[in-house]
Amino acid sequence: LDNVTNVKSVLFMFNTNATPFNATASNNSGKWGALVNLSVFPEGLHSVIVFANDTVDNINNTINISFTVDFTAPSVSITKPTNLSNFSFSSQLQDFNATVRDNTTNVDTVIFQFTNGTNVFNRTASNTSGTWNVSGINLSIFIEGIHNTTVFANDTVNNINNTATVSLTVDRTAPQVTVECTPYAS
């Protein structure tokens, strides 16, 4: 806005960390904007400076906005329990841990999704220096058999990784033993 004269032009100067470029804004009832394809920006921190020019060539270039481009979901590595672990105790509390990292923005939420043979349930993990933990999952509520746990991790711009899974076996039944006697012939 210009309280004395009219705004003549607005220009956005983008620093893409590769090749800077300008985008000429258009006026829509006093709101100036330009459509920019962010998919051509490399991931990381960028800035844009707004140049506003009025009809007597007064220029304002004091607005500098920083923004981050992030297209990549966090990386996830389940660290506990190991894949194909066996649990045979009648009642056992098990901790689940995953290392979750995001190179561009921050990790926002990590959820462990469990199947216990009859239901699917989720637990939100807590973060300790990049290791996300869910403590005390009661394996006694799991029916015997193979179960999968999937980690859902999203960053602050909602890129989601749900590809990390671990399988575990719950087996509380002792093996069945049958003894057969064969007569000894002499």
Coordinates of N, CA and C in Angstrom, one line a residue:
L1 N 0.8 -1.2 0.0 CA 0.0 0.0 0.0 C 0.9 1.2 0.0
D2 N 0.4 2.3 -0.6 CA 1.1 3.6 -0.6 C 0.0 4.6 -0.3
N3 N 0.2 5.3 0.8 CA -0.8 6.3 1.3 C -0.9 7.6 0.5
V4 N 0.2 7.8 -0.3 CA 0.2 9.1 -1.0 C 0.0 8.9 -2.5
T5 N 0.7 8.0 -3.1 CA 0.5 7.7 -4.6 C 0.1 6.3 -4.7
N6 N 0.1 5.8 -5.9 CA -0.2 4.4 -6.2 C 1.0 3.5 -6.3
V7 N 0.8 2.2 -6.0 CA 1.9 1.3 -6.2 C 2.0 1.0 -7.7
K8 N 3.1 1.1 -8.3 CA 3.3 0.9 -9.8 C 3.7 -0.6 -10.1
S9 N 4.6 -1.1 -9.3 CA 5.0 -2.5 -9.6 C 5.6 -3.1 -8.3
V10 N 5.5 -4.5 -8.3 CA 6.1 -5.3 -7.2 C 6.8 -6.4 -7.8
L11 N 8.0 -6.6 -7.3 CA 8.9 -7.7 -7.8 C 9.4 -8.5 -6.6
F12 N 9.3 -9.8 -6.8 CA 9.9 -10.8 -5.8 C 11.2 -11.3 -6.4
M13 N 12.3 -11.1 -5.6 CA 13.6 -11.6 -6.0 C 13.9 -12.8 -5.1
F14 N 14.0 -14.0 -5.8 CA 14.2 -15.3 -5.1 C 15.6 -15.7 -5.1
N15 N 16.1 -16.1 -4.0 CA 17.5 -16.7 -3.9 C 17.2 -18.2 -3.7
T16 N 17.5 -19.0 -4.7 CA 17.2 -20.4 -4.7 C 18.4 -21.2 -4.3
N17 N 19.5 -20.6 -3.8 CA 20.8 -21.3 -3.5 C 21.4 -21.9 -4.7
A18 N 20.9 -21.6 -5.9 CA 21.4 -22.1 -7.2 C 21.5 -21.0 -8.1
T19 N 20.3 -20.7 -8.7 CA 20.2 -19.6 -9.7 C 19.1 -18.6 -9.2
P20 N 19.5 -17.4 -8.7 CA 18.5 -16.4 -8.3 C 17.6 -16.0 -9.5
F21 N 16.4 -15.7 -9.2 CA 15.5 -15.2 -10.3 C 14.5 -14.3 -9.7
N22 N 13.8 -13.5 -10.6 CA 12.8 -12.5 -10.2 C 11.5 -13.0 -10.7
A23 N 10.4 -12.6 -10.0 CA 9.0 -12.9 -10.4 C 8.3 -11.6 -10.3
T24 N 7.7 -11.1 -11.3 CA 6.9 -9.9 -11.3 C 5.5 -10.2 -10.7
A25 N 5.1 -9.5 -9.7 CA 3.8 -9.7 -9.1 C 2.7 -9.0 -9.8
S26 N 1.5 -9.5 -9.7 CA 0.3 -8.9 -10.2 C -0.6 -8.4 -9.1
N27 N -1.4 -7.4 -9.3 CA -2.2 -6.8 -8.3 C -3.6 -7.4 -8.3
N28 N -4.1 -7.8 -7.2 CA -5.4 -8.4 -7.1 C -6.1 -7.6 -5.9
S29 N -6.7 -6.5 -6.2 CA -7.4 -5.7 -5.2 C -6.4 -5.2 -4.0
G30 N -5.2 -4.8 -4.4 CA -4.3 -4.4 -3.4 C -3.4 -5.4 -2.8
K31 N -3.6 -6.7 -3.2 CA -2.7 -7.7 -2.7 C -1.9 -8.2 -4.0
W32 N -0.6 -8.1 -3.8 CA 0.3 -8.4 -4.9 C 0.8 -9.8 -4.7
G33 N 0.8 -10.6 -5.8 CA 1.3 -11.9 -5.7 C 1.9 -12.4 -7.0
A34 N 2.7 -13.5 -6.9 CA 3.2 -14.1 -8.1 C 3.2 -15.6 -7.8
L35 N 2.9 -16.4 -8.9 CA 2.8 -17.8 -8.8 C 4.2 -18.3 -9.1
V36 N 4.8 -19.1 -8.2 CA 6.2 -19.6 -8.4 C 6.1 -21.1 -8.1
N37 N 6.8 -21.9 -9.0 CA 6.8 -23.3 -8.9 C 8.0 -23.7 -7.9
L38 N 7.6 -24.1 -6.7 CA 8.6 -24.4 -5.7 C 9.3 -25.8 -6.0
S39 N 8.7 -26.6 -6.9 CA 9.3 -27.9 -7.1 C 10.7 -27.8 -7.8
V40 N 11.0 -26.6 -8.4 CA 12.3 -26.4 -9.1 C 13.3 -25.9 -8.1
F41 N 12.9 -25.6 -6.9 CA 13.9 -25.2 -5.9 C 14.6 -26.4 -5.2
P42 N 15.9 -26.3 -5.0 CA 16.5 -27.4 -4.2 C 16.0 -27.4 -2.8
E43 N 16.0 -28.5 -2.1 CA 15.6 -28.5 -0.7 C 16.6 -27.7 0.1
G44 N 16.0 -27.0 1.1 CA 16.8 -26.2 2.0 C 16.2 -24.9 2.2
L45 N 17.0 -24.0 2.9 CA 16.6 -22.6 3.2 C 16.7 -21.7 2.0
H46 N 15.7 -20.9 1.8 CA 15.7 -19.9 0.7 C 15.2 -18.6 1.2
S47 N 15.4 -17.5 0.4 CA 14.8 -16.2 0.8 C 14.3 -15.5 -0.4
V48 N 13.4 -14.6 -0.1 CA 12.8 -13.7 -1.2 C 12.7 -12.3 -0.6
I49 N 13.2 -11.4 -1.5 CA 13.1 -10.0 -1.1 C 12.0 -9.3 -2.0
V50 N 11.2 -8.5 -1.4 CA 10.1 -7.9 -2.1 C 10.5 -6.4 -2.4
F51 N 10.4 -6.1 -3.7 CA 10.7 -4.7 -4.2 C 9.4 -4.1 -4.6
A52 N 8.9 -3.1 -3.9 CA 7.7 -2.4 -4.2 C 8.1 -1.0 -4.7
N53 N 7.5 -0.6 -5.8 CA 7.8 0.7 -6.5 C 6.5 1.5 -6.7
D54 N 6.5 2.7 -6.2 CA 5.3 3.5 -6.4 C 5.5 4.4 -7.7
T55 N 4.4 5.2 -8.0 CA 4.4 5.9 -9.3 C 5.4 7.0 -9.4
V56 N 6.0 7.4 -8.3 CA 7.1 8.4 -8.3 C 8.5 7.8 -8.0
D57 N 8.6 6.5 -8.2 CA 9.8 5.7 -8.1 C 10.4 5.7 -6.7
N58 N 9.6 5.7 -5.7 CA 10.1 5.4 -4.3 C 10.0 3.9 -4.2
I59 N 11.2 3.3 -3.8 CA 11.3 1.8 -3.7 C 11.4 1.4 -2.3
N60 N 10.7 0.4 -1.9 CA 10.8 -0.3 -0.6 C 11.3 -1.7 -0.9
N61 N 12.5 -2.0 -0.3 CA 13.0 -3.4 -0.4 C 13.4 -3.9 0.9
T62 N 12.7 -3.6 1.9 CA 13.0 -3.9 3.3 C 12.4 -5.3 3.8
I63 N 11.5 -5.8 3.0 CA 10.9 -7.1 3.3 C 11.7 -8.2 2.8
N64 N 12.3 -9.1 3.7 CA 13.1 -10.2 3.3 C 12.5 -11.4 4.1
I65 N 12.0 -12.4 3.4 CA 11.3 -13.5 4.0 C 12.1 -14.8 3.7
S66 N 12.4 -15.6 4.7 CA 13.1 -16.8 4.6 C 12.0 -18.0 4.6
F67 N 12.3 -19.0 3.8 CA 11.4 -20.2 3.8 C 12.2 -21.4 3.5
T68 N 11.7 -22.5 3.9 CA 12.4 -23.8 3.7 C 11.6 -24.7 2.7
V69 N 12.3 -25.3 1.8 CA 11.7 -26.2 0.9 C 12.1 -27.6 1.3
D70 N 11.1 -28.5 1.5 CA 11.4 -29.9 2.0 C 10.4 -30.8 1.3
F71 N 10.9 -31.7 0.5 CA 10.1 -32.7 -0.2 C 10.3 -34.1 0.3
T72 N 11.2 -34.3 1.2 CA 11.7 -35.6 1.7 C 11.1 -35.9 3.1
A73 N 10.6 -37.1 3.2 CA 10.1 -37.6 4.5 C 11.3 -37.9 5.4
P74 N 11.1 -38.0 6.7 CA 12.2 -38.3 7.6 C 12.6 -39.8 7.3
S75 N 13.9 -40.0 7.7 CA 14.4 -41.4 7.6 C 14.1 -42.1 8.9
V76 N 13.7 -43.4 8.8 CA 13.3 -44.1 10.0 C 14.1 -45.5 10.1
S77 N 14.6 -45.8 11.2 CA 15.3 -47.1 11.4 C 14.8 -47.6 12.8
I78 N 14.1 -48.7 12.8 CA 13.6 -49.3 14.1 C 14.8 -50.0 14.7
T79 N 15.1 -49.6 16.0 CA 16.3 -50.2 16.7 C 15.9 -51.2 17.7
K80 N 14.6 -51.2 18.2 CA 14.2 -52.1 19.2 C 12.8 -52.4 19.1
P81 N 12.3 -53.6 19.1 CA 13.1 -54.8 19.0 C 13.6 -55.1 17.6
T82 N 14.5 -56.0 17.5 CA 15.0 -56.4 16.2 C 13.9 -57.1 15.4
N83 N 14.0 -57.0 14.1 CA 13.0 -57.7 13.3 C 13.1 -59.2 13.5
L84 N 11.9 -59.9 13.5 CA 11.8 -61.3 13.7 C 12.1 -61.8 15.1
S85 N 12.0 -60.8 16.1 CA 12.1 -61.2 17.5 C 11.0 -62.1 18.0
N86 N 11.4 -63.0 18.9 CA 10.4 -64.0 19.5 C 10.1 -63.6 21.0
F87 N 8.9 -63.6 21.4 CA 8.5 -63.3 22.7 C 7.6 -64.5 23.2
S88 N 8.1 -65.1 24.3 CA 7.4 -66.3 24.8 C 6.9 -66.2 26.2
F89 N 7.1 -65.1 26.9 CA 6.7 -64.9 28.3 C 5.2 -64.7 28.3
S90 N 4.6 -65.1 29.4 CA 3.1 -65.0 29.6 C 2.7 -63.5 29.7
S91 N 3.5 -62.8 30.4 CA 3.2 -61.3 30.5 C 4.5 -60.6 30.3
Q92 N 4.6 -59.7 29.3 CA 5.9 -59.1 29.1 C 5.6 -57.7 28.6
L93 N 6.3 -56.7 29.2 CA 6.3 -55.3 28.7 C 7.5 -55.1 27.8
Q94 N 7.3 -54.6 26.6 CA 8.3 -54.4 25.6 C 8.4 -52.9 25.2
D95 N 9.7 -52.4 25.2 CA 9.9 -51.1 24.7 C 10.2 -51.2 23.2
F96 N 9.7 -50.1 22.4 CA 9.9 -50.0 21.0 C 10.7 -48.7 20.8
N97 N 11.7 -48.7 20.0 CA 12.5 -47.5 19.7 C 12.8 -47.5 18.2
A98 N 12.9 -46.2 17.7 CA 13.3 -46.0 16.3 C 14.2 -44.7 16.3
T99 N 15.2 -44.7 15.4 CA 15.9 -43.5 15.1 C 15.3 -42.8 14.0
V100 N 14.9 -41.6 14.2 CA 14.2 -40.8 13.1 C 14.9 -39.5 12.9
R101 N 15.2 -39.2 11.7 CA 16.0 -38.0 11.3 C 15.4 -37.3 10.1
D102 N 15.5 -36.0 10.1 CA 15.1 -35.2 8.9 C 16.2 -34.2 8.6
N103 N 16.7 -34.3 7.4 CA 17.9 -33.4 7.1 C 17.5 -32.0 6.8
T104 N 16.2 -31.7 6.5 CA 15.9 -30.4 6.1 C 15.0 -29.6 7.1
T105 N 14.0 -30.2 7.6 CA 13.2 -29.6 8.7 C 13.2 -30.5 9.9
N106 N 12.3 -30.3 10.8 CA 12.3 -31.1 12.1 C 11.3 -32.2 12.0
V107 N 11.6 -33.3 12.7 CA 10.6 -34.3 12.9 C 9.5 -33.8 13.8
D108 N 8.3 -34.0 13.4 CA 7.1 -33.4 14.2 C 6.5 -34.5 15.1
T109 N 6.1 -35.6 14.5 CA 5.4 -36.7 15.2 C 5.9 -38.1 14.8
V110 N 6.0 -39.0 15.7 CA 6.3 -40.4 15.4 C 5.3 -41.2 16.1
I111 N 4.6 -42.1 15.4 CA 3.6 -43.0 15.9 C 4.0 -44.4 15.6
F112 N 3.9 -45.3 16.6 CA 4.1 -46.7 16.4 C 2.7 -47.3 16.2
Q113 N 2.4 -48.0 15.2 CA 1.1 -48.7 15.0 C 1.3 -50.2 15.2
F114 N 0.5 -50.8 16.1 CA 0.7 -52.2 16.4 C -0.6 -53.0 16.0
T115 N -0.3 -54.2 15.6 CA -1.4 -55.1 15.4 C -1.3 -56.2 16.4
N116 N -2.3 -56.5 17.2 CA -2.2 -57.5 18.2 C -3.0 -58.8 17.9
G117 N -3.4 -58.9 16.6 CA -4.1 -60.0 16.2 C -5.6 -59.8 16.1
T118 N -6.2 -58.9 16.9 CA -7.6 -58.6 16.8 C -7.8 -57.1 16.6
N119 N -6.9 -56.2 17.0 CA -7.1 -54.8 16.9 C -5.8 -54.1 16.3
V120 N -6.0 -53.0 15.8 CA -4.9 -52.1 15.5 C -4.9 -51.0 16.4
F121 N -3.8 -50.7 17.1 CA -3.7 -49.5 18.0 C -2.4 -48.8 17.8
N122 N -2.5 -47.5 18.1 CA -1.3 -46.6 17.9 C -0.8 -46.1 19.3
R123 N 0.5 -45.8 19.3 CA 1.1 -45.1 20.5 C 2.0 -44.0 19.9
T124 N 1.9 -42.8 20.5 CA 2.7 -41.7 20.1 C 4.0 -41.8 20.9
A125 N 5.1 -41.7 20.1 CA 6.5 -41.9 20.7 C 7.0 -40.5 21.3
S126 N 7.9 -40.7 22.2 CA 8.5 -39.5 22.8 C 10.0 -39.5 22.3
N127 N 10.5 -38.3 22.2 CA 11.9 -38.1 21.6 C 12.9 -37.9 22.6
T128 N 14.0 -38.7 22.5 CA 15.2 -38.5 23.3 C 16.4 -38.4 22.4
S129 N 16.7 -37.2 22.0 CA 17.9 -37.0 21.1 C 17.9 -37.7 19.8
G130 N 16.7 -37.7 19.2 CA 16.6 -38.4 17.9 C 16.2 -39.9 17.9
T131 N 16.1 -40.4 19.1 CA 15.6 -41.8 19.3 C 14.2 -41.6 19.9
W132 N 13.2 -42.2 19.1 CA 11.8 -42.0 19.5 C 11.4 -43.3 20.2
N133 N 10.8 -43.2 21.3 CA 10.5 -44.3 22.2 C 9.0 -44.5 22.6
V134 N 8.6 -45.7 22.6 CA 7.3 -46.1 23.1 C 7.6 -47.2 24.2
S135 N 7.3 -46.9 25.4 CA 7.7 -47.8 26.5 C 6.5 -48.7 27.0
G136 N 6.8 -49.9 27.4 CA 5.9 -50.7 28.1 C 4.7 -51.2 27.3
I137 N 4.9 -51.6 26.1 CA 3.8 -52.2 25.4 C 3.6 -53.6 25.9
N138 N 2.4 -53.9 26.4 CA 2.0 -55.2 27.1 C 1.8 -56.2 26.0
L139 N 2.7 -57.1 25.8 CA 2.6 -58.1 24.8 C 1.6 -59.2 25.2
S140 N 1.1 -59.2 26.5 CA 0.1 -60.3 26.9 C -1.2 -60.0 26.2
I141 N -1.4 -58.8 25.6 CA -2.7 -58.6 24.9 C -2.6 -59.0 23.5
F142 N -1.4 -59.5 23.0 CA -1.2 -60.0 21.7 C -1.6 -61.4 21.6
I143 N -2.4 -61.8 20.6 CA -2.6 -63.3 20.4 C -1.3 -63.9 19.9
E144 N -1.2 -65.2 20.0 CA 0.0 -65.9 19.6 C 0.0 -65.8 18.0
G145 N 1.2 -65.6 17.5 CA 1.4 -65.5 16.1 C 2.4 -64.4 15.7
I146 N 2.4 -64.1 14.4 CA 3.3 -63.0 13.9 C 2.5 -61.7 13.9
H147 N 3.2 -60.7 14.4 CA 2.6 -59.3 14.4 C 3.6 -58.3 13.8
N148 N 3.0 -57.3 13.2 CA 3.8 -56.3 12.5 C 3.6 -55.0 13.3
T149 N 4.7 -54.2 13.4 CA 4.6 -52.9 14.0 C 5.2 -51.9 12.9
T150 N 4.4 -50.9 12.6 CA 4.8 -49.9 11.6 C 5.1 -48.6 12.2
V151 N 6.1 -47.9 11.8 CA 6.4 -46.5 12.4 C 6.0 -45.5 11.3
F152 N 5.2 -44.6 11.8 CA 4.7 -43.4 11.0 C 5.5 -42.2 11.5
A153 N 6.3 -41.6 10.7 CA 7.1 -40.4 11.1 C 6.8 -39.3 10.1
N154 N 6.4 -38.1 10.6 CA 6.2 -37.0 9.8 C 7.0 -35.8 10.2
D155 N 7.4 -35.0 9.3 CA 8.2 -33.8 9.6 C 7.2 -32.6 9.7
T156 N 7.8 -31.4 10.0 CA 7.0 -30.2 10.2 C 6.3 -29.7 9.0
V157 N 6.6 -30.2 7.8 CA 5.8 -29.8 6.6 C 4.9 -31.0 6.1
N158 N 4.8 -32.0 7.0 CA 3.9 -33.2 6.8 C 4.3 -34.1 5.7
N159 N 5.7 -34.3 5.5 CA 6.2 -35.4 4.7 C 6.1 -36.6 5.6
I160 N 5.5 -37.7 5.1 CA 5.3 -38.9 6.0 C 6.1 -40.1 5.5
N161 N 6.8 -40.7 6.4 CA 7.4 -42.0 6.1 C 6.7 -43.1 6.9
N162 N 6.2 -44.1 6.2 CA 5.5 -45.2 6.9 C 6.0 -46.5 6.3
T163 N 7.3 -46.6 6.0 CA 7.9 -47.7 5.3 C 8.7 -48.6 6.3
A164 N 8.9 -48.2 7.5 CA 9.7 -48.9 8.5 C 8.8 -49.8 9.3
T165 N 9.0 -51.1 9.2 CA 8.2 -52.1 9.9 C 9.1 -53.1 10.6
V166 N 8.6 -53.7 11.6 CA 9.3 -54.8 12.3 C 8.3 -55.9 12.6
S167 N 8.7 -57.1 12.4 CA 7.8 -58.3 12.7 C 8.3 -59.0 13.9
L168 N 7.3 -59.4 14.7 CA 7.7 -60.1 16.0 C 6.7 -61.3 16.1
T169 N 7.2 -62.3 16.8 CA 6.4 -63.5 17.0 C 6.1 -63.6 18.5
V170 N 4.8 -63.8 18.9 CA 4.4 -64.1 20.2 C 4.0 -65.5 20.3
D171 N 4.7 -66.3 21.2 CA 4.5 -67.7 21.3 C 4.6 -68.1 22.8
R172 N 3.4 -68.3 23.4 CA 3.4 -68.6 24.9 C 3.1 -70.1 25.1
T173 N 3.0 -70.9 24.0 CA 2.6 -72.3 24.2 C 3.8 -73.1 24.0
A174 N 4.0 -74.0 25.1 CA 5.2 -74.9 25.0 C 4.9 -76.0 23.9
P175 N 6.0 -76.5 23.4 CA 5.8 -77.6 22.4 C 5.1 -78.8 22.9
Q176 N 4.3 -79.4 22.1 CA 3.6 -80.6 22.4 C 4.5 -81.8 22.2
V177 N 4.6 -82.7 23.2 CA 5.5 -83.9 23.1 C 4.7 -85.1 23.1
T178 N 5.0 -86.0 22.2 CA 4.3 -87.3 22.2 C 5.4 -88.3 22.2
V179 N 5.3 -89.3 23.1 CA 6.3 -90.4 23.2 C 5.7 -91.6 22.6
E180 N 6.4 -92.2 21.7 CA 6.0 -93.5 21.1 C 7.0 -94.6 21.4
C181 N 6.5 -95.7 21.8 CA 7.4 -96.8 22.1 C 7.3 -97.8 21.0
T182 N 8.4 -98.3 20.6 CA 8.5 -99.3 19.6 C 9.1 -100.6 20.3
P183 N 8.4 -101.7 20.2 CA 9.0 -102.9 20.9 C 10.3 -103.2 20.2
Y184 N 11.2 -103.7 21.1 CA 12.5 -104.1 20.6 C 12.5 -105.6 20.3
A185 N 12.8 -105.9 19.1 CA 12.8 -107.3 18.7 C 14.2 -107.9 18.9
S186 N 14.3 -109.1 19.5 CA 15.6 -109.7 19.6 C 15.8 -110.8 18.7

